[in-house]
């Protein structure tokens, strides 16, 4: 074999949860999204309040509140990740859930990123780019220190793994 253990890579639940602070991040993202949708409706209501516009604004408020309360906690329960010497395992999503395995021998790059809200909360996203048509594997919601350690670990492991990542 090409330096990878003889263990067969199987789809399984990864061991580690993301940071609990991810709930706050996803809640803030949801609030911002729903506020952008609701604000123009409220502006229209100030000038022309018809019954269908009031109904639409109330529906947006109810759906936005439900989404903002449910989605972040549900997502937190689902999101998992794990890195072994052989592969990176992820489980992400909430309604549509995606399980991914990225064999270390296929990893091409490992990056971390931090948006403004992530920086405020001390979180990061690790992006593992592979030779796969499915696109990169994202591990969102990691504590920044954990993300840096993971990126270093994956980079070291990838460099020590023979092959051309194709």
mmCIF file of C-alpha atoms in Angstrom:
data_model
loop_
_atom_site.group_PDB
_atom_site.id
_atom_site.type_symbol
_atom_site.label_atom_id
_atom_site.label_comp_id
_atom_site.label_asym_id
_atom_site.label_seq_id
_atom_site.Cartn_x
_atom_site.Cartn_y
_atom_site.Cartn_z
ATOM 1 C CA UNK A 1 0.000 0.000 0.000
ATOM 2 C CA UNK A 2 1.082 3.652 -0.261
ATOM 3 C CA UNK A 3 1.865 4.349 3.412
ATOM 4 C CA UNK A 4 -1.770 4.437 4.522
ATOM 5 C CA UNK A 5 -2.808 1.803 7.054
ATOM 6 C CA UNK A 6 -4.754 -1.234 5.926
ATOM 7 C CA UNK A 7 -7.784 -0.001 7.894
ATOM 8 C CA UNK A 8 -10.814 0.405 5.662
ATOM 9 C CA UNK A 9 -12.258 3.913 5.869
ATOM 10 C CA UNK A 10 -15.916 3.663 6.811
ATOM 11 C CA UNK A 11 -18.598 6.259 7.230
ATOM 12 C CA UNK A 12 -19.094 6.666 10.956
ATOM 13 C CA UNK A 13 -20.002 9.316 13.475
ATOM 14 C CA UNK A 14 -16.998 11.541 14.189
ATOM 15 C CA UNK A 15 -16.006 11.846 17.855
ATOM 16 C CA UNK A 16 -15.686 15.581 18.501
ATOM 17 C CA UNK A 17 -18.365 18.237 18.803
ATOM 18 C CA UNK A 18 -17.719 21.764 17.616
ATOM 19 C CA UNK A 19 -17.438 24.569 20.170
ATOM 20 C CA UNK A 20 -20.594 25.403 22.106
ATOM 21 C CA UNK A 21 -19.981 29.037 21.044
ATOM 22 C CA UNK A 22 -21.101 27.933 17.563
ATOM 23 C CA UNK A 23 -24.689 28.165 18.795
ATOM 24 C CA UNK A 24 -24.162 31.894 19.331
ATOM 25 C CA UNK A 25 -22.500 32.286 15.918
ATOM 26 C CA UNK A 26 -25.301 30.494 14.060
ATOM 27 C CA UNK A 27 -27.921 32.426 16.071
ATOM 28 C CA UNK A 28 -26.314 35.730 15.079
ATOM 29 C CA UNK A 29 -26.156 34.659 11.414
ATOM 30 C CA UNK A 30 -29.852 33.739 11.518
ATOM 31 C CA UNK A 31 -30.808 37.017 13.232
ATOM 32 C CA UNK A 32 -28.922 39.051 10.639
ATOM 33 C CA UNK A 33 -30.511 37.129 7.761
ATOM 34 C CA UNK A 34 -34.051 37.488 9.084
ATOM 35 C CA UNK A 35 -33.500 41.164 9.980
ATOM 36 C CA UNK A 36 -32.446 41.863 6.381
ATOM 37 C CA UNK A 37 -35.682 40.221 5.207
ATOM 38 C CA UNK A 38 -37.942 41.864 7.804
ATOM 39 C CA UNK A 39 -36.567 45.440 7.726
ATOM 40 C CA UNK A 40 -37.939 46.357 4.267
ATOM 41 C CA UNK A 41 -41.320 44.906 5.211
ATOM 42 C CA UNK A 42 -41.434 47.119 8.296
ATOM 43 C CA UNK A 43 -40.456 50.184 6.256
ATOM 44 C CA UNK A 44 -43.322 49.462 3.837
ATOM 45 C CA UNK A 45 -45.716 49.048 6.789
ATOM 46 C CA UNK A 46 -44.847 52.535 8.039
ATOM 47 C CA UNK A 47 -46.052 54.098 4.795
ATOM 48 C CA UNK A 48 -48.762 51.723 3.545
ATOM 49 C CA UNK A 49 -50.170 49.240 6.020
ATOM 50 C CA UNK A 50 -52.450 46.853 4.171
ATOM 51 C CA UNK A 51 -53.698 43.654 5.758
ATOM 52 C CA UNK A 52 -51.632 41.384 3.489
ATOM 53 C CA UNK A 53 -48.444 43.340 4.321
ATOM 54 C CA UNK A 54 -49.131 43.021 8.042
ATOM 55 C CA UNK A 55 -49.754 39.291 7.563
ATOM 56 C CA UNK A 56 -46.509 38.907 5.592
ATOM 57 C CA UNK A 57 -44.497 40.757 8.254
ATOM 58 C CA UNK A 58 -46.025 38.672 11.049
ATOM 59 C CA UNK A 59 -45.327 35.456 9.109
ATOM 60 C CA UNK A 60 -41.719 36.544 8.544
ATOM 61 C CA UNK A 61 -41.347 37.351 12.235
ATOM 62 C CA UNK A 62 -42.820 33.995 13.330
ATOM 63 C CA UNK A 63 -40.742 31.948 10.857
ATOM 64 C CA UNK A 64 -37.604 33.934 11.666
ATOM 65 C CA UNK A 65 -38.075 33.464 15.398
ATOM 66 C CA UNK A 66 -38.678 29.713 15.030
ATOM 67 C CA UNK A 67 -35.674 29.305 12.730
ATOM 68 C CA UNK A 68 -33.418 31.378 15.000
ATOM 69 C CA UNK A 69 -34.426 29.397 18.103
ATOM 70 C CA UNK A 70 -34.316 25.891 16.589
ATOM 71 C CA UNK A 71 -31.631 25.790 13.884
ATOM 72 C CA UNK A 72 -28.492 26.704 15.905
ATOM 73 C CA UNK A 73 -29.164 24.142 18.656
ATOM 74 C CA UNK A 74 -30.120 21.430 16.192
ATOM 75 C CA UNK A 75 -27.020 22.143 14.124
ATOM 76 C CA UNK A 76 -24.853 21.974 17.256
ATOM 77 C CA UNK A 77 -26.217 18.518 18.070
ATOM 78 C CA UNK A 78 -25.407 17.291 14.546
ATOM 79 C CA UNK A 79 -22.013 18.876 13.800
ATOM 80 C CA UNK A 80 -19.106 16.551 14.516
ATOM 81 C CA UNK A 81 -15.531 16.188 13.321
ATOM 82 C CA UNK A 82 -12.519 13.948 13.804
ATOM 83 C CA UNK A 83 -9.039 13.707 12.341
ATOM 84 C CA UNK A 84 -7.119 10.419 12.391
ATOM 85 C CA UNK A 85 -3.787 9.554 10.772
ATOM 86 C CA UNK A 86 -5.805 8.099 7.875
ATOM 87 C CA UNK A 87 -8.722 10.502 7.295
ATOM 88 C CA UNK A 88 -10.768 13.524 8.287
ATOM 89 C CA UNK A 89 -14.377 12.701 9.196
ATOM 90 C CA UNK A 90 -17.148 15.292 9.312
ATOM 91 C CA UNK A 91 -20.882 15.378 9.857
ATOM 92 C CA UNK A 92 -22.608 18.707 9.216
ATOM 93 C CA UNK A 93 -25.990 20.244 8.523
ATOM 94 C CA UNK A 94 -29.332 20.266 10.232
ATOM 95 C CA UNK A 95 -32.157 19.500 7.787
ATOM 96 C CA UNK A 96 -29.838 18.213 5.073
ATOM 97 C CA UNK A 97 -27.006 16.384 6.760
ATOM 98 C CA UNK A 98 -23.733 15.610 5.021
ATOM 99 C CA UNK A 99 -21.266 12.923 6.133
ATOM 100 C CA UNK A 100 -17.787 13.213 4.629
ATOM 101 C CA UNK A 101 -14.572 11.243 4.767
ATOM 102 C CA UNK A 102 -11.436 12.827 3.345
ATOM 103 C CA UNK A 103 -8.530 10.357 3.191
ATOM 104 C CA UNK A 104 -5.294 12.049 4.237
ATOM 105 C CA UNK A 105 -3.666 10.835 1.024
ATOM 106 C CA UNK A 106 -6.143 13.018 -0.942
ATOM 107 C CA UNK A 107 -5.626 16.246 1.033
ATOM 108 C CA UNK A 108 -4.116 19.045 -1.045
ATOM 109 C CA UNK A 109 -4.399 22.083 1.249
ATOM 110 C CA UNK A 110 -5.489 22.927 4.777
ATOM 111 C CA UNK A 111 -6.646 26.471 5.577
ATOM 112 C CA UNK A 112 -8.246 28.299 8.471
ATOM 113 C CA UNK A 113 -10.509 31.314 8.194
ATOM 114 C CA UNK A 114 -12.193 33.654 10.647
ATOM 115 C CA UNK A 115 -14.924 36.096 9.780
ATOM 116 C CA UNK A 116 -15.662 39.104 12.007
ATOM 117 C CA UNK A 117 -18.241 37.272 14.138
ATOM 118 C CA UNK A 118 -15.951 34.246 14.433
ATOM 119 C CA UNK A 119 -13.122 36.513 15.605
ATOM 120 C CA UNK A 120 -15.441 38.117 18.159
ATOM 121 C CA UNK A 121 -16.388 34.678 19.513
ATOM 122 C CA UNK A 122 -12.912 33.104 19.265
ATOM 123 C CA UNK A 123 -13.955 30.620 16.567
ATOM 124 C CA UNK A 124 -12.483 29.459 13.248
ATOM 125 C CA UNK A 125 -13.313 27.283 10.261
ATOM 126 C CA UNK A 126 -10.828 24.713 8.960
ATOM 127 C CA UNK A 127 -11.080 24.025 5.221
ATOM 128 C CA UNK A 128 -9.571 20.770 3.973
ATOM 129 C CA UNK A 129 -9.265 20.831 0.193
ATOM 130 C CA UNK A 130 -9.033 17.434 -1.435
ATOM 131 C CA UNK A 131 -8.797 15.946 -4.890
ATOM 132 C CA UNK A 132 -12.554 15.435 -4.875
ATOM 133 C CA UNK A 133 -15.377 16.652 -7.055
ATOM 134 C CA UNK A 134 -17.474 17.039 -3.876
ATOM 135 C CA UNK A 135 -15.425 20.084 -2.933
ATOM 136 C CA UNK A 136 -13.603 20.947 0.275
ATOM 137 C CA UNK A 137 -14.424 19.553 3.689
ATOM 138 C CA UNK A 138 -15.373 22.359 6.089
ATOM 139 C CA UNK A 139 -15.109 22.051 9.840
ATOM 140 C CA UNK A 140 -16.987 25.084 11.134
ATOM 141 C CA UNK A 141 -17.283 26.311 14.696
ATOM 142 C CA UNK A 142 -13.958 25.221 16.172
ATOM 143 C CA UNK A 143 -12.323 27.141 18.982
ATOM 144 C CA UNK A 144 -9.529 29.098 17.332
ATOM 145 C CA UNK A 145 -6.763 27.266 19.234
ATOM 146 C CA UNK A 146 -8.274 23.885 18.280
ATOM 147 C CA UNK A 147 -8.468 24.991 14.637
ATOM 148 C CA UNK A 148 -4.807 26.021 14.599
ATOM 149 C CA UNK A 149 -3.775 22.712 16.203
ATOM 150 C CA UNK A 150 -5.901 20.741 13.738
ATOM 151 C CA UNK A 151 -4.484 22.611 10.732
ATOM 152 C CA UNK A 152 -0.921 22.009 11.985
ATOM 153 C CA UNK A 153 -1.655 18.328 12.658
ATOM 154 C CA UNK A 154 -3.239 17.777 9.240
ATOM 155 C CA UNK A 155 -0.424 19.614 7.473
ATOM 156 C CA UNK A 156 2.192 17.488 9.244
ATOM 157 C CA UNK A 157 0.281 14.265 8.576
ATOM 158 C CA UNK A 158 -0.300 15.174 4.921
ATOM 159 C CA UNK A 159 3.372 15.960 4.357
ATOM 160 C CA UNK A 160 4.357 12.604 5.858
ATOM 161 C CA UNK A 161 1.876 10.678 3.691
ATOM 162 C CA UNK A 162 3.250 9.470 0.346
ATOM 163 C CA UNK A 163 1.267 10.174 -2.788
ATOM 164 C CA UNK A 164 0.345 13.132 -4.926
ATOM 165 C CA UNK A 165 -3.144 13.832 -3.474
ATOM 166 C CA UNK A 166 -4.902 13.005 -6.739
#
